[in-house]
mmCIF file of C-alpha atoms and ligand atoms in Angstrom:
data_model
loop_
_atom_site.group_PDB
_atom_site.id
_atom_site.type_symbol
_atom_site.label_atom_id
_atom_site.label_comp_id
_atom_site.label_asym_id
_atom_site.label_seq_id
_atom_site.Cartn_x
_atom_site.Cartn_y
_atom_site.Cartn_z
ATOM 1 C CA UNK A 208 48.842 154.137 242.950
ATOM 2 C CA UNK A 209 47.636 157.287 244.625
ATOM 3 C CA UNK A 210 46.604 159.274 242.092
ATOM 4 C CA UNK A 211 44.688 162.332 241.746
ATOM 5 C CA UNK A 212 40.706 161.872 240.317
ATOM 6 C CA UNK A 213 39.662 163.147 237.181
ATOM 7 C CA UNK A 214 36.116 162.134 235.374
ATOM 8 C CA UNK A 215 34.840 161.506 232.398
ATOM 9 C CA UNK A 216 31.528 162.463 230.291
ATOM 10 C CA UNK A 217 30.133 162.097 227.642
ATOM 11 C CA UNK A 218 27.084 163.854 226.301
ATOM 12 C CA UNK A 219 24.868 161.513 223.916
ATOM 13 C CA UNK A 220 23.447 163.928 221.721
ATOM 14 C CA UNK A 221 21.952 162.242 218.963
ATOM 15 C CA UNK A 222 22.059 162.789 215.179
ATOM 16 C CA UNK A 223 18.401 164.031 215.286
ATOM 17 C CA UNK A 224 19.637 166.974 218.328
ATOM 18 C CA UNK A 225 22.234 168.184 215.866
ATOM 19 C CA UNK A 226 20.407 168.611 213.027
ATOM 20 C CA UNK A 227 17.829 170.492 215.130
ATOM 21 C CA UNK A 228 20.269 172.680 216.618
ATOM 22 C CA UNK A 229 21.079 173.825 213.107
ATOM 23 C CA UNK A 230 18.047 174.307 211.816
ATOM 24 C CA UNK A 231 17.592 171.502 209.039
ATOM 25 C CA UNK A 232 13.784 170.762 208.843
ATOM 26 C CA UNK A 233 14.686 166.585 208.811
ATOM 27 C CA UNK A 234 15.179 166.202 212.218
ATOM 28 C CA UNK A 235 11.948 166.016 213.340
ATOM 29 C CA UNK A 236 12.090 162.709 211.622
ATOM 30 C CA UNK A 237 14.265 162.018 214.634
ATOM 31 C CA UNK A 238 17.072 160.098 213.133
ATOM 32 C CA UNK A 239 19.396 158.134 215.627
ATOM 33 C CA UNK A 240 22.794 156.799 215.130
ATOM 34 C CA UNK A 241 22.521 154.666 218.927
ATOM 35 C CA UNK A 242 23.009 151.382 217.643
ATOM 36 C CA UNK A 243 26.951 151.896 216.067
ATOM 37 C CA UNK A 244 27.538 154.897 219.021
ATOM 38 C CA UNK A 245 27.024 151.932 221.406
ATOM 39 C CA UNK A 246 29.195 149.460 220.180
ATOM 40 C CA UNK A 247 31.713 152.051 219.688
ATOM 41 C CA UNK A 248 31.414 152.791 222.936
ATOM 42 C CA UNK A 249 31.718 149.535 224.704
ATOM 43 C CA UNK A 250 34.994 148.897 221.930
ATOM 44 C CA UNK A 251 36.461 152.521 222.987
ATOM 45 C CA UNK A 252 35.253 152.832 226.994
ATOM 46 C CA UNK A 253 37.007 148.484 227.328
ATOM 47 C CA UNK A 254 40.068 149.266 225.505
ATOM 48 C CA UNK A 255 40.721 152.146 227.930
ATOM 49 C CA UNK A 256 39.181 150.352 231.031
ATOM 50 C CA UNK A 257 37.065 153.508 231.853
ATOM 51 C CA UNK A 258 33.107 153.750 232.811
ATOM 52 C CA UNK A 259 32.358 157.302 232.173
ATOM 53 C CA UNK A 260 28.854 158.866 233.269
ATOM 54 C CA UNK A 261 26.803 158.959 229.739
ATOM 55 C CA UNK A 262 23.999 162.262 229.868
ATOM 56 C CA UNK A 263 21.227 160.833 227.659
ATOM 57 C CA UNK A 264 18.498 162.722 226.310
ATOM 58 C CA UNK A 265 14.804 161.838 227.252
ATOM 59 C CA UNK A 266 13.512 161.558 224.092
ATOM 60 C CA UNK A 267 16.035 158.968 223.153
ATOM 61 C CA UNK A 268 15.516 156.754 225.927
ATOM 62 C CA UNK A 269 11.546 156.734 224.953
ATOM 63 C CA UNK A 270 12.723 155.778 220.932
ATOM 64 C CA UNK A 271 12.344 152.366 219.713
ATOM 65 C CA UNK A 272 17.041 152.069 220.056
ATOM 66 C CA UNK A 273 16.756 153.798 223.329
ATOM 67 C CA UNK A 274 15.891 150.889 225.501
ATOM 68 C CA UNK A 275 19.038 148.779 224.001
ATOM 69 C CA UNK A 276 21.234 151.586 224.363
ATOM 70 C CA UNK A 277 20.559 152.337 228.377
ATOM 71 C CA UNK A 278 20.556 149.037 229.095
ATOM 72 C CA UNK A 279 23.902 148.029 227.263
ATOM 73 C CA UNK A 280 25.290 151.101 228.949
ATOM 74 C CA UNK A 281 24.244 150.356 232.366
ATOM 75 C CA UNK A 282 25.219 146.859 232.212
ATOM 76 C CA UNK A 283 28.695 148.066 231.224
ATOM 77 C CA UNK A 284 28.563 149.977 234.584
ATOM 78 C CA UNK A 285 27.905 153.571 233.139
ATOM 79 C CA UNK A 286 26.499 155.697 235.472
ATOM 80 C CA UNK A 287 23.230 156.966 233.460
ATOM 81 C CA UNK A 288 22.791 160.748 233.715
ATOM 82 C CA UNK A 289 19.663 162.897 232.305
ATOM 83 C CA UNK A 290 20.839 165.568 229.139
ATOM 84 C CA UNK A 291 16.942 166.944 229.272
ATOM 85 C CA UNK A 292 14.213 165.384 227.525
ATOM 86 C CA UNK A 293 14.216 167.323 224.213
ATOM 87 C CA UNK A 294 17.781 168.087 224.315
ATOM 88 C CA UNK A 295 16.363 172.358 223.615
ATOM 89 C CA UNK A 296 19.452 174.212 223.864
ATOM 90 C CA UNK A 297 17.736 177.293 224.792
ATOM 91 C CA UNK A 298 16.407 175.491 228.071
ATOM 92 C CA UNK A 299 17.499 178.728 230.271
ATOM 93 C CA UNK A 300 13.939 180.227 228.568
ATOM 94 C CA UNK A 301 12.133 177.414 230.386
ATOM 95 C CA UNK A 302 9.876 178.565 233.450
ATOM 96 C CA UNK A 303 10.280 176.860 236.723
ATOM 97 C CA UNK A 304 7.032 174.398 235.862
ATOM 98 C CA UNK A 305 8.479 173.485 232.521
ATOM 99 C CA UNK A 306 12.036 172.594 234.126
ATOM 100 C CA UNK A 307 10.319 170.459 236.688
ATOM 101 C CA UNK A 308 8.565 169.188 234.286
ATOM 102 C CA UNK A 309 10.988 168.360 231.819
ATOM 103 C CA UNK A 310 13.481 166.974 234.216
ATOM 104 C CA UNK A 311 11.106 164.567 235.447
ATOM 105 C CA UNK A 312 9.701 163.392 232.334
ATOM 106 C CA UNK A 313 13.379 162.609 231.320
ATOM 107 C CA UNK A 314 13.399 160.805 234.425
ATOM 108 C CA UNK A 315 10.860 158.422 234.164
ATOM 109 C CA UNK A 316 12.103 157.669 230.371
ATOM 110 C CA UNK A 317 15.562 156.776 231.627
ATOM 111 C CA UNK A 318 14.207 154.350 234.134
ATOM 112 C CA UNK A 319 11.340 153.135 231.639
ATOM 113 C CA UNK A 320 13.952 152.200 229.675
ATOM 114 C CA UNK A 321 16.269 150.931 232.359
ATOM 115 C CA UNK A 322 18.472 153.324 233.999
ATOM 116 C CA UNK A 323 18.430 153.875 238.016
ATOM 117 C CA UNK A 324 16.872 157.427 238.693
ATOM 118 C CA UNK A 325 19.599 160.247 237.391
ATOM 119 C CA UNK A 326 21.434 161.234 240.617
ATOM 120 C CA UNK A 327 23.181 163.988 237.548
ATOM 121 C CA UNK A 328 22.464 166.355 235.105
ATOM 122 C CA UNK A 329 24.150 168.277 232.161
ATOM 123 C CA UNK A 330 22.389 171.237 230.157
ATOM 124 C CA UNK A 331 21.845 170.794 226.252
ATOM 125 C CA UNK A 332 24.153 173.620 224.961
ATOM 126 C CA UNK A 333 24.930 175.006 228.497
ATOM 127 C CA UNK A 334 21.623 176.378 229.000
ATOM 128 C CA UNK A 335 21.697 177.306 232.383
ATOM 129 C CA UNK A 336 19.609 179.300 234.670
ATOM 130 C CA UNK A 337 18.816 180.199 238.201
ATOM 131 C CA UNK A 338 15.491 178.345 237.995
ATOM 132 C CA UNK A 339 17.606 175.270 236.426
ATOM 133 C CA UNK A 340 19.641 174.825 239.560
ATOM 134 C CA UNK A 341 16.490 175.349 241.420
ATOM 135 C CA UNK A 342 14.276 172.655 239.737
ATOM 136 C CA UNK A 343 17.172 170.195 240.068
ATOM 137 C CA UNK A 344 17.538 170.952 243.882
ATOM 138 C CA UNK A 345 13.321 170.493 244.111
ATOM 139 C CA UNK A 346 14.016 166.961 242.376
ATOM 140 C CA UNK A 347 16.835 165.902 244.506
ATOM 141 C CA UNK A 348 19.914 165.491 242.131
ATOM 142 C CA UNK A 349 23.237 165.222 243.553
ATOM 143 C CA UNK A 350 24.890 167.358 240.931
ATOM 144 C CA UNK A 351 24.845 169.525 238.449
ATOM 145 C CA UNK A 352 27.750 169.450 235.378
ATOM 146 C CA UNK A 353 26.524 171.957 233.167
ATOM 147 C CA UNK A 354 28.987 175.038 233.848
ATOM 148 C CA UNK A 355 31.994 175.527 230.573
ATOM 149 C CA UNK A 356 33.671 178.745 232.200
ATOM 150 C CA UNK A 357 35.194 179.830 229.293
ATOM 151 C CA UNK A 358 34.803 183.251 226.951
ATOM 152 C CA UNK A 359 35.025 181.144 224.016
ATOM 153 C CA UNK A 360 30.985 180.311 223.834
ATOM 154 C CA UNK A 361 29.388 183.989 222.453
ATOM 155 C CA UNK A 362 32.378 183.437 219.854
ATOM 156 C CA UNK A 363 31.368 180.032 218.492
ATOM 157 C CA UNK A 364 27.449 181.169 218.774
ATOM 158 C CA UNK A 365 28.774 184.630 216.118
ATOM 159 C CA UNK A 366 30.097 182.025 214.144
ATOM 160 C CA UNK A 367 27.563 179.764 214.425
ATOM 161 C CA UNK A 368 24.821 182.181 213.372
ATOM 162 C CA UNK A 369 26.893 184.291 211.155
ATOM 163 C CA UNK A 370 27.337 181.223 208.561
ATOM 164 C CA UNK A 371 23.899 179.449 209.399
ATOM 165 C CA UNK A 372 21.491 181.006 206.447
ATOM 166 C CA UNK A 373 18.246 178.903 206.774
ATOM 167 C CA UNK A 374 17.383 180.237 210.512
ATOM 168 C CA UNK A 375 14.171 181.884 210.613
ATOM 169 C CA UNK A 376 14.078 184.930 212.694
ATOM 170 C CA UNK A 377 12.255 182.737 215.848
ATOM 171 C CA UNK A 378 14.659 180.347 215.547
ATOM 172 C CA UNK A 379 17.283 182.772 216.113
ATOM 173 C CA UNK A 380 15.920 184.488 218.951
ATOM 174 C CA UNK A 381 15.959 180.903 220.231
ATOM 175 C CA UNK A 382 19.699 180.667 219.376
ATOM 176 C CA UNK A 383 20.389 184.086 220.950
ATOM 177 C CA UNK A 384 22.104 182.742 224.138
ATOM 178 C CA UNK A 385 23.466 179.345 222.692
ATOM 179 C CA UNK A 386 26.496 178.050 223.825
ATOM 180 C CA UNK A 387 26.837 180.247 226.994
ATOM 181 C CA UNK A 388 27.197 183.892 228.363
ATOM 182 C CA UNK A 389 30.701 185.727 228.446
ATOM 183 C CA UNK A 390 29.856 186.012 232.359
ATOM 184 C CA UNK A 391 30.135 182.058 232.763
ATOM 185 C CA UNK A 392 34.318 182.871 231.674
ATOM 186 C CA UNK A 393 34.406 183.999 235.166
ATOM 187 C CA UNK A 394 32.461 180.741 236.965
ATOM 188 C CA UNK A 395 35.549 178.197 238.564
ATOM 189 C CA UNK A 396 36.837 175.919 236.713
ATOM 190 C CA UNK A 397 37.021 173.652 239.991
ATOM 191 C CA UNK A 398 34.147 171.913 241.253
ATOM 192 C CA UNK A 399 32.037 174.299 243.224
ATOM 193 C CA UNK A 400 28.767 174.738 244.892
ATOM 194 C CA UNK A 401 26.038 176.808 243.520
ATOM 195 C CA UNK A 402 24.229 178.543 246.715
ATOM 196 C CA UNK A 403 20.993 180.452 247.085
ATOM 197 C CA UNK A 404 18.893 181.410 250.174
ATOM 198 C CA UNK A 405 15.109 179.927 250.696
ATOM 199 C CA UNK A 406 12.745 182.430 249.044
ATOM 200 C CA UNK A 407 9.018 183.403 248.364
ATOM 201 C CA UNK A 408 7.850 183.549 244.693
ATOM 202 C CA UNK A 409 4.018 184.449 244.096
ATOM 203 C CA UNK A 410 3.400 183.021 247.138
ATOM 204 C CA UNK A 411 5.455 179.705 246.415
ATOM 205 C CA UNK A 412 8.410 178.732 249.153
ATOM 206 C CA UNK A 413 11.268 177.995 246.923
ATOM 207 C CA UNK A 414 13.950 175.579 249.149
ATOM 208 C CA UNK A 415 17.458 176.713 249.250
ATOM 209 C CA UNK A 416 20.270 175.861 247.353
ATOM 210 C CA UNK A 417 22.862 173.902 248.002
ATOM 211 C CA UNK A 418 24.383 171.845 244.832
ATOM 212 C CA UNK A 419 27.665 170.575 243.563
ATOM 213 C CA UNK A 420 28.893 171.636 240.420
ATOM 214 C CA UNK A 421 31.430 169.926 238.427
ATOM 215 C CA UNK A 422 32.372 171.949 235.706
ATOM 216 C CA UNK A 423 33.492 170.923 232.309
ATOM 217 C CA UNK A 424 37.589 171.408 232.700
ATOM 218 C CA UNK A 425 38.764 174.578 230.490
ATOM 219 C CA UNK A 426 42.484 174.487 230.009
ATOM 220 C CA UNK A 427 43.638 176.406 233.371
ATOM 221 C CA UNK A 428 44.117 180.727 232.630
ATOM 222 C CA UNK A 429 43.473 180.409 229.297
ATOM 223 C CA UNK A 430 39.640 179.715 229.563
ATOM 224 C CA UNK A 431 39.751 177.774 225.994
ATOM 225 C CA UNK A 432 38.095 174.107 225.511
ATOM 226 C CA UNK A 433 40.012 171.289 225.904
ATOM 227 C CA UNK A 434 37.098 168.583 225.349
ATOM 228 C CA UNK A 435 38.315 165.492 223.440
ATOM 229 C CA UNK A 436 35.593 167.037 219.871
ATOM 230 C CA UNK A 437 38.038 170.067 219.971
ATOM 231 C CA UNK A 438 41.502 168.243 220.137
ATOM 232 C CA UNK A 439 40.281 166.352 217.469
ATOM 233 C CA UNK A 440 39.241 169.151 215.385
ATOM 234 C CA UNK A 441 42.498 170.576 215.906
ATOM 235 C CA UNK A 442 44.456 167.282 214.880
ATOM 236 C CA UNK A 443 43.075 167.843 211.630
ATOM 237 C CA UNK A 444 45.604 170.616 210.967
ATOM 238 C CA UNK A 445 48.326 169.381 213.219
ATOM 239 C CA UNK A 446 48.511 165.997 215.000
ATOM 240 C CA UNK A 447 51.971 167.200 217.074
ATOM 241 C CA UNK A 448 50.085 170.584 217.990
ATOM 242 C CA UNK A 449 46.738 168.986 219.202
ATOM 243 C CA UNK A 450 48.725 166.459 220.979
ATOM 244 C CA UNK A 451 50.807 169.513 222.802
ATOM 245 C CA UNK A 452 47.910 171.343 223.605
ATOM 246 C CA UNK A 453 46.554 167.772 225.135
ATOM 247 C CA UNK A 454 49.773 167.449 227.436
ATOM 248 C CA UNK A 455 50.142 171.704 228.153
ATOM 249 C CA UNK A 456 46.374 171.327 228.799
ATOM 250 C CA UNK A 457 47.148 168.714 231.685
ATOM 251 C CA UNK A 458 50.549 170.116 232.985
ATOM 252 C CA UNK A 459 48.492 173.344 233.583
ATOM 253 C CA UNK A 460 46.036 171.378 235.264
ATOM 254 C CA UNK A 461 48.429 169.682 237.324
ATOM 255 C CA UNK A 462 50.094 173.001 238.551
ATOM 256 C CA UNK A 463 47.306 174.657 239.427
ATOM 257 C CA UNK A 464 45.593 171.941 241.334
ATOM 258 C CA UNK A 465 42.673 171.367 239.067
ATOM 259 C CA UNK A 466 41.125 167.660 239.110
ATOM 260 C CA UNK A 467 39.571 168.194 235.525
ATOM 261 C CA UNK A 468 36.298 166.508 234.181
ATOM 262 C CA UNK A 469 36.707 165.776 230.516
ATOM 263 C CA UNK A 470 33.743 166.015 227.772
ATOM 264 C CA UNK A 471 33.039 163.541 225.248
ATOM 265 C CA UNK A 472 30.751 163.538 222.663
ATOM 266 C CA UNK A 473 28.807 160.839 220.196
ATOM 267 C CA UNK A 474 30.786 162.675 217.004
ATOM 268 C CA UNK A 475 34.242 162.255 218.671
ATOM 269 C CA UNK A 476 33.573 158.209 217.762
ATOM 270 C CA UNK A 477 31.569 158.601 214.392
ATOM 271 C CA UNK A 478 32.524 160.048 211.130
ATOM 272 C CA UNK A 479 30.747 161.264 207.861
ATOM 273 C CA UNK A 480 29.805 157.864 207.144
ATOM 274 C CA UNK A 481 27.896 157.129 209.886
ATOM 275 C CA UNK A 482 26.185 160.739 210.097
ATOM 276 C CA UNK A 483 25.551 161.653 206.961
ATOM 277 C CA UNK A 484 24.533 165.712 206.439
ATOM 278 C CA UNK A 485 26.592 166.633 209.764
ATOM 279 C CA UNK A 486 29.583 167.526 207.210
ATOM 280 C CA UNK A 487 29.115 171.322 208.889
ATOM 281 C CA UNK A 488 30.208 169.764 212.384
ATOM 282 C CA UNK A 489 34.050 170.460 212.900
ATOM 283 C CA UNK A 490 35.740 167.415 212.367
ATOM 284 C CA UNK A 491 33.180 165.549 210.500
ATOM 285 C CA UNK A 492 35.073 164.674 207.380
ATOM 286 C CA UNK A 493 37.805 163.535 209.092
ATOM 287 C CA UNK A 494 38.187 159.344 208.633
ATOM 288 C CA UNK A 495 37.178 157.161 211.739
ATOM 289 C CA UNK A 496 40.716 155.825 212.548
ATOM 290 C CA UNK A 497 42.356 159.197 212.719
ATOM 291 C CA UNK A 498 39.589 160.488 215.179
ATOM 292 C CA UNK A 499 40.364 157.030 217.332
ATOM 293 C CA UNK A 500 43.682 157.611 217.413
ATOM 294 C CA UNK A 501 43.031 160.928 219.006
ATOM 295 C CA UNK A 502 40.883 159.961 221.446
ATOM 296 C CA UNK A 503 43.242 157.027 222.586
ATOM 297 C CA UNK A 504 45.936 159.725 222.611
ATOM 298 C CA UNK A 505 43.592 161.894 224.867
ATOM 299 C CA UNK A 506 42.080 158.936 227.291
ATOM 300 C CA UNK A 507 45.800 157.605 227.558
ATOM 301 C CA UNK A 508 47.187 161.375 228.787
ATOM 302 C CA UNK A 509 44.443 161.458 231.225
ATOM 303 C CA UNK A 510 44.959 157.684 232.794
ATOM 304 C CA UNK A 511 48.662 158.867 233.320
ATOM 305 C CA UNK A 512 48.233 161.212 235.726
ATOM 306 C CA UNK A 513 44.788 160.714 236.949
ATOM 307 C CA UNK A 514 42.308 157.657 238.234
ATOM 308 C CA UNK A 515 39.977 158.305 235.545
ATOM 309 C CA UNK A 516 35.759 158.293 237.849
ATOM 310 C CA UNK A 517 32.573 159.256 236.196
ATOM 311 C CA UNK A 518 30.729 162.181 237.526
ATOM 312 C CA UNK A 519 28.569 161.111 240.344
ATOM 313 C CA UNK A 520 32.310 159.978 241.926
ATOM 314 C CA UNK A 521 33.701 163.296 241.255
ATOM 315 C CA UNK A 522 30.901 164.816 242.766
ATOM 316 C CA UNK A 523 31.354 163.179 245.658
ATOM 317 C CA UNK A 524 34.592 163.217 246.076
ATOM 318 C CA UNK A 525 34.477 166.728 246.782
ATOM 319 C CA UNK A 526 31.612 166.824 249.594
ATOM 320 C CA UNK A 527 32.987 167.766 252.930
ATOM 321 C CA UNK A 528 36.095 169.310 251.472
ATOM 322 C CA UNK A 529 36.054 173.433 251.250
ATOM 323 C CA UNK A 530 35.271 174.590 248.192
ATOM 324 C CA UNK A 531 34.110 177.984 246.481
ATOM 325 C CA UNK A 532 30.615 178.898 246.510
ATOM 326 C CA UNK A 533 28.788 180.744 243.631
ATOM 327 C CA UNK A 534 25.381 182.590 243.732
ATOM 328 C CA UNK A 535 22.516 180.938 241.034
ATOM 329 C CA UNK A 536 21.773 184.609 240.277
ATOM 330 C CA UNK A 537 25.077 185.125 238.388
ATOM 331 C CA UNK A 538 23.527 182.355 235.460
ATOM 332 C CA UNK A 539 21.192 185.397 235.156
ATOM 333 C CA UNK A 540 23.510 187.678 233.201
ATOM 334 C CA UNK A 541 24.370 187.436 230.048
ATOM 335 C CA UNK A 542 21.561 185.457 229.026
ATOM 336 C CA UNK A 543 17.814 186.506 228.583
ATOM 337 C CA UNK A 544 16.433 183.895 231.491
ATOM 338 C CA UNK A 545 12.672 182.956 232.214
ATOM 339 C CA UNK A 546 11.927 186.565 233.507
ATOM 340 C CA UNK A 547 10.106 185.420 237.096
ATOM 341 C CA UNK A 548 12.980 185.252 239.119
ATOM 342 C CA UNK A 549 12.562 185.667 242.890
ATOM 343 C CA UNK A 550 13.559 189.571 244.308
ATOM 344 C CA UNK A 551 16.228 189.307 246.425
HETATM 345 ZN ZN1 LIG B 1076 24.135 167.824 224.243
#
């Protein structure tokens, strides 16, 4: 009965966000894929008896599907946390203003369409910065969840970039820190707290810092992704591998103490047919049922040897308990951030 806590995410990037991210002109039509992703959902989040925290973008919430979507969530008992409003994933370029301001307009559309305020936030992409972790201590958030610590991110971005050929040269100085810095490799993959004295910038007092992060689990040493969209990309060449990597993944997390927070995301309960023109996405043309299966394999590993919380829990659960501290200024290197940053 007295098992160890472990959460659950999951990120609800719409079909419109991917397409953007890519580059393909469409999405500005803003196409959504809310109304099967809930009922999915519900189907997947019952069978497993689970209530994970669900990061929704602003601009989602505001749609004409986003009202039905919060609301079906919440009523399920999801705790409702805010993915940004435009879901940019070069939001470490923002200045402090357009944080604040973008955080709170994604705010007031998740309770406009029927969500308590966010007491959490994840970053599109990663997209951290010092002035990030700032703006969400100025707005009084609980937690952040934004930190992947692994060296894998510049790799996927080279990749991502490298066989991308409709970018225009603005969108790919947009793109130039996507998916992460080599520098956050070297963040905990525990939760932490991010730290950072009071300080004076152009005559503004900027409050201190004092905010939990719980990271995105990387499998322990090895720094590599163990979210459920990459064990199911990986079951696509080998069902017996991904399902070892699934149970080394948790043994490693077991021995080394690690109460892991696992990512989910919209794609890991859709497939081609219900996304059409996301066939680039890694596991995309695999069929429906062979994605489920994965993800029941993943959720059930998980409810074995943890008590499976969503994020706001997690966060909690670690407040008044020693943990490491980390300096906002490291989310400085390794990406080109808003360049007024307080001197000290
Ligand atoms: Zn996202």
């Amino acid at each position: 009965m007295n098992k160890p806590l472990a959460s659950i995410g999951l990120d609800a990037d719409n079909f419109w966000s991917y397409k953007r991210t890519h580059g393909d002109a469409d999405w500005v039509e803003r196409p959504s894929y809310l109304p099967v992703l809930t009922e999915r959902m519900i189907t997947s989040f019952s069978k497993h008896q689970i209530k994970p925290s669900v990061f929704v973008v602003g601009a989602d919430a505001a749609a004409a599907d986003g009202p039905d979507f919060v609301q079906a969530l919440t009523e399920y008992g999801c705790e409702i946390g805010s993915h940004s409003y435009e879901h940019e994933p070069w939001l470490h370029l923002y200045s402090p203003q357009e944080l604040r301001d973008e955080l709170k307009r994604t705010e007031d559309a998740l309770q406009a369409a029927g969500a308590p305020k966010p007491r959490g936030f994840r970053a599109p992409g990663f997209a951290m910065s010092p002035d990030l972790m700032r703006a969400l201590v100025e707005l009084d958030y609980d937690y952040d969840c934004s930190v992947l610590a692994t060296w894998i991110g510049p790799v996927a971005r080279q990749y991502y970039l490298r066989t991308n050929k409709t970018l225009t040269k603005s969108e790919r100085e947009d793109r130039k820190a996507l998916f992460g810095s080599l520098w956050d490799a070297g963040l905990p993959n525990k939760p932490f707290t991010w730290k950072a004295p009071c300080c004076e910038v152009d005559g503004r007092t900027l409050p201190a810092v004092q905010l939990t992060e719980v990271p995105v689990t990387v499998f322990p040493m090895a720094r590599v992704p163990i979210h459920a969209s990459y064990v199911i990309y990986l079951s696509g060449y080998s069902v017996p591998v991904a399902k070892a990597y699934i149970k080394a993944a948790l043994a490693f997390c077991k021995a080394t103490g690690t109460q892991p927070s696992l990512l989910l995301h919209p794609l890991d309960l859709l497939d081609g047919s219900d996304a059409p023109g996301l066939e680039f996405f890694p596991g995309m043309n695999m069929p429906l049922g062979k994605k489920q299966e994965m993800l029941d394999f993943i959720l059930e590993a998980f409810a074995k040897q943890y008590r499976l919380v969503n994020l706001a829990e997690h966060a909690e659960s670690i407040k008044g308990i020693p943990v490491r501290e980390r300096g906002i200024d490291v989310l400085a290197r390794g990406r080109e951030v808003n360049p007024a940053q307080p001197k000290n």
